[in-house]
Amino acid sequence: MQEVEKCYKKVAEGVDEFNSIYEKIEQSNNPAQKEKLEDNLKREIKKLQRLRDQIKTWAASSDVKDKDRLMEHRKLIETVGLTTEICQEVAR
């Protein structure tokens, strides 16, 4: 399914973007810039969560045969979410 391949590509791009923004937050000393970057990070996480929900839907259906690859991408997104939660705990 071409739709699934597009989703995989969006997940990869989203994770790369997340990592890029995260690195900028770590390097920034400017509170205003950090806040803006954190907003961007939240937006990226929301995009990834929507993709994860789509992946869950496909994993539950019988249309997609390669469930292992779906689960790999889902776990990748969940790892990003876990990283975010840990960072938020450290920031508090």
PDB file of N, CA and C in Angstrom, residues 1-43:
ATOM      1  N   MET A   1       0.837  -1.193   0.000  1.00  0.00           N
ATOM      2  CA  MET A   1       0.000   0.000   0.000  1.00  0.00           C
ATOM      3  C   MET A   1       0.873   1.245   0.000  1.00  0.00           C
ATOM      4  N   GLN A   2       0.605   2.096  -0.944  1.00  0.00           N
ATOM      5  CA  GLN A   2       1.375   3.332  -1.091  1.00  0.00           C
ATOM      6  C   GLN A   2       1.157   4.271   0.095  1.00  0.00           C
ATOM      7  N   GLU A   3      -0.046   4.244   0.636  1.00  0.00           N
ATOM      8  CA  GLU A   3      -0.388   5.088   1.779  1.00  0.00           C
ATOM      9  C   GLU A   3       0.493   4.761   2.993  1.00  0.00           C
ATOM     10  N   VAL A   4       0.741   3.501   3.214  1.00  0.00           N
ATOM     11  CA  VAL A   4       1.558   3.052   4.340  1.00  0.00           C
ATOM     12  C   VAL A   4       2.997   3.526   4.153  1.00  0.00           C
ATOM     13  N   GLU A   5       3.513   3.409   2.933  1.00  0.00           N
ATOM     14  CA  GLU A   5       4.880   3.860   2.648  1.00  0.00           C
ATOM     15  C   GLU A   5       5.022   5.361   2.896  1.00  0.00           C
ATOM     16  N   LYS A   6       4.008   6.138   2.522  1.00  0.00           N
ATOM     17  CA  LYS A   6       4.023   7.583   2.777  1.00  0.00           C
ATOM     18  C   LYS A   6       4.058   7.850   4.276  1.00  0.00           C
ATOM     19  N   CYS A   7       3.328   7.051   5.022  1.00  0.00           N
ATOM     20  CA  CYS A   7       3.291   7.189   6.474  1.00  0.00           C
ATOM     21  C   CYS A   7       4.680   6.901   7.056  1.00  0.00           C
ATOM     22  N   TYR A   8       5.335   5.860   6.580  1.00  0.00           N
ATOM     23  CA  TYR A   8       6.679   5.523   7.055  1.00  0.00           C
ATOM     24  C   TYR A   8       7.630   6.693   6.810  1.00  0.00           C
ATOM     25  N   LYS A   9       7.508   7.284   5.635  1.00  0.00           N
ATOM     26  CA  LYS A   9       8.368   8.417   5.287  1.00  0.00           C
ATOM     27  C   LYS A   9       8.095   9.602   6.220  1.00  0.00           C
ATOM     28  N   LYS A  10       6.816   9.859   6.495  1.00  0.00           N
ATOM     29  CA  LYS A  10       6.454  10.962   7.396  1.00  0.00           C
ATOM     30  C   LYS A  10       6.956  10.706   8.814  1.00  0.00           C
ATOM     31  N   VAL A  11       6.916   9.454   9.242  1.00  0.00           N
ATOM     32  CA  VAL A  11       7.426   9.109  10.570  1.00  0.00           C
ATOM     33  C   VAL A  11       8.926   9.403  10.627  1.00  0.00           C
ATOM     34  N   ALA A  12       9.660   8.967   9.624  1.00  0.00           N
ATOM     35  CA  ALA A  12      11.113   9.196   9.594  1.00  0.00           C
ATOM     36  C   ALA A  12      11.418  10.688   9.602  1.00  0.00           C
ATOM     37  N   GLU A  13      10.698  11.455   8.787  1.00  0.00           N
ATOM     38  CA  GLU A  13      10.903  12.897   8.742  1.00  0.00           C
ATOM     39  C   GLU A  13      10.546  13.542  10.083  1.00  0.00           C
ATOM     40  N   GLY A  14       9.451  13.088  10.674  1.00  0.00           N
ATOM     41  CA  GLY A  14       9.004  13.636  11.953  1.00  0.00           C
ATOM     42  C   GLY A  14       9.996  13.368  13.071  1.00  0.00           C
ATOM     43  N   VAL A  15      10.547  12.167  13.094  1.00  0.00           N
ATOM     44  CA  VAL A  15      11.533  11.816  14.124  1.00  0.00           C
ATOM     45  C   VAL A  15      12.806  12.637  13.922  1.00  0.00           C
ATOM     46  N   ASP A  16      13.230  12.807  12.681  1.00  0.00           N
ATOM     47  CA  ASP A  16      14.410  13.646  12.399  1.00  0.00           C
ATOM     48  C   ASP A  16      14.175  15.081  12.857  1.00  0.00           C
ATOM     49  N   GLU A  17      13.000  15.605  12.553  1.00  0.00           N
ATOM     50  CA  GLU A  17      12.661  16.970  12.949  1.00  0.00           C
ATOM     51  C   GLU A  17      12.622  17.088  14.479  1.00  0.00           C
ATOM     52  N   PHE A  18      12.027  16.102  15.133  1.00  0.00           N
ATOM     53  CA  PHE A  18      11.980  16.076  16.598  1.00  0.00           C
ATOM     54  C   PHE A  18      13.397  16.143  17.164  1.00  0.00           C
ATOM     55  N   ASN A  19      14.274  15.286  16.657  1.00  0.00           N
ATOM     56  CA  ASN A  19      15.656  15.243  17.153  1.00  0.00           C
ATOM     57  C   ASN A  19      16.376  16.567  16.931  1.00  0.00           C
ATOM     58  N   SER A  20      16.140  17.170  15.786  1.00  0.00           N
ATOM     59  CA  SER A  20      16.755  18.457  15.466  1.00  0.00           C
ATOM     60  C   SER A  20      16.301  19.549  16.440  1.00  0.00           C
ATOM     61  N   ILE A  21      14.999  19.621  16.670  1.00  0.00           N
ATOM     62  CA  ILE A  21      14.449  20.620  17.592  1.00  0.00           C
ATOM     63  C   ILE A  21      14.950  20.349  19.007  1.00  0.00           C
ATOM     64  N   TYR A  22      14.974  19.093  19.393  1.00  0.00           N
ATOM     65  CA  TYR A  22      15.421  18.719  20.729  1.00  0.00           C
ATOM     66  C   TYR A  22      16.869  19.165  20.970  1.00  0.00           C
ATOM     67  N   GLU A  23      17.724  18.946  19.987  1.00  0.00           N
ATOM     68  CA  GLU A  23      19.122  19.366  20.096  1.00  0.00           C
ATOM     69  C   GLU A  23      19.222  20.879  20.252  1.00  0.00           C
ATOM     70  N   LYS A  24      18.408  21.613  19.498  1.00  0.00           N
ATOM     71  CA  LYS A  24      18.422  23.077  19.600  1.00  0.00           C
ATOM     72  C   LYS A  24      17.990  23.531  20.985  1.00  0.00           C
ATOM     73  N   ILE A  25      17.015  22.844  21.570  1.00  0.00           N
ATOM     74  CA  ILE A  25      16.564  23.186  22.918  1.00  0.00           C
ATOM     75  C   ILE A  25      17.703  22.957  23.916  1.00  0.00           C
ATOM     76  N   GLU A  26      18.388  21.842  23.780  1.00  0.00           N
ATOM     77  CA  GLU A  26      19.494  21.505  24.677  1.00  0.00           C
ATOM     78  C   GLU A  26      20.619  22.538  24.598  1.00  0.00           C
ATOM     79  N   GLN A  27      20.842  23.096  23.417  1.00  0.00           N
ATOM     80  CA  GLN A  27      21.944  24.027  23.211  1.00  0.00           C
ATOM     81  C   GLN A  27      21.573  25.472  23.518  1.00  0.00           C
ATOM     82  N   SER A  28      20.302  25.766  23.594  1.00  0.00           N
ATOM     83  CA  SER A  28      19.844  27.138  23.763  1.00  0.00           C
ATOM     84  C   SER A  28      19.948  27.604  25.211  1.00  0.00           C
ATOM     85  N   ASN A  29      20.373  28.851  25.373  1.00  0.00           N
ATOM     86  CA  ASN A  29      20.423  29.472  26.693  1.00  0.00           C
ATOM     87  C   ASN A  29      19.381  30.580  26.817  1.00  0.00           C
ATOM     88  N   ASN A  30      18.736  30.896  25.716  1.00  0.00           N
ATOM     89  CA  ASN A  30      17.747  31.969  25.678  1.00  0.00           C
ATOM     90  C   ASN A  30      16.369  31.410  26.033  1.00  0.00           C
ATOM     91  N   PRO A  31      15.784  31.857  27.173  1.00  0.00           N
ATOM     92  CA  PRO A  31      14.482  31.312  27.597  1.00  0.00           C
ATOM     93  C   PRO A  31      13.361  31.519  26.563  1.00  0.00           C
ATOM     94  N   ALA A  32      13.336  32.656  25.902  1.00  0.00           N
ATOM     95  CA  ALA A  32      12.290  32.909  24.904  1.00  0.00           C
ATOM     96  C   ALA A  32      12.435  31.958  23.717  1.00  0.00           C
ATOM     97  N   GLN A  33      13.660  31.753  23.294  1.00  0.00           N
ATOM     98  CA  GLN A  33      13.913  30.842  22.173  1.00  0.00           C
ATOM     99  C   GLN A  33      13.573  29.407  22.579  1.00  0.00           C
ATOM    100  N   LYS A  34      13.931  29.032  23.806  1.00  0.00           N
ATOM    101  CA  LYS A  34      13.624  27.686  24.298  1.00  0.00           C
ATOM    102  C   LYS A  34      12.122  27.451  24.296  1.00  0.00           C
ATOM    103  N   GLU A  35      11.373  28.438  24.730  1.00  0.00           N
ATOM    104  CA  GLU A  35       9.914  28.303  24.780  1.00  0.00           C
ATOM    105  C   GLU A  35       9.340  28.107  23.379  1.00  0.00           C
ATOM    106  N   LYS A  36       9.840  28.882  22.420  1.00  0.00           N
ATOM    107  CA  LYS A  36       9.378  28.745  21.033  1.00  0.00           C
ATOM    108  C   LYS A  36       9.717  27.353  20.490  1.00  0.00           C
ATOM    109  N   LEU A  37      10.922  26.897  20.779  1.00  0.00           N
ATOM    110  CA  LEU A  37      11.338  25.573  20.319  1.00  0.00           C
ATOM    111  C   LEU A  37      10.507  24.473  20.979  1.00  0.00           C
ATOM    112  N   GLU A  38      10.177  24.647  22.251  1.00  0.00           N
ATOM    113  CA  GLU A  38       9.349  23.660  22.943  1.00  0.00           C
ATOM    114  C   GLU A  38       7.955  23.581  22.323  1.00  0.00           C
ATOM    115  N   ASP A  39       7.422  24.742  21.898  1.00  0.00           N
ATOM    116  CA  ASP A  39       6.130  24.741  21.194  1.00  0.00           C
ATOM    117  C   ASP A  39       6.240  23.967  19.884  1.00  0.00           C
ATOM    118  N   ASN A  40       7.334  24.183  19.160  1.00  0.00           N
ATOM    119  CA  ASN A  40       7.564  23.451  17.906  1.00  0.00           C
ATOM    120  C   ASN A  40       7.674  21.950  18.173  1.00  0.00           C
ATOM    121  N   LEU A  41       8.334  21.607  19.274  1.00  0.00           N
ATOM    122  CA  LEU A  41       8.493  20.209  19.639  1.00  0.00           C
ATOM    123  C   LEU A  41       7.130  19.573  19.929  1.00  0.00           C
ATOM    124  N   LYS A  42       6.280  20.293  20.639  1.00  0.00           N
ATOM    125  CA  LYS A  42       4.933  19.786  20.948  1.00  0.00           C
ATOM    126  C   LYS A  42       4.131  19.555  19.674  1.00  0.00           C
ATOM    127  N   ARG A  43       4.254  20.479  18.722  1.00  0.00           N
ATOM    128  CA  ARG A  43       3.551  20.323  17.440  1.00  0.00           C
ATOM    129  C   ARG A  43       4.032  19.071  16.713  1.00  0.00           C
TER     130      ARG A  43
END
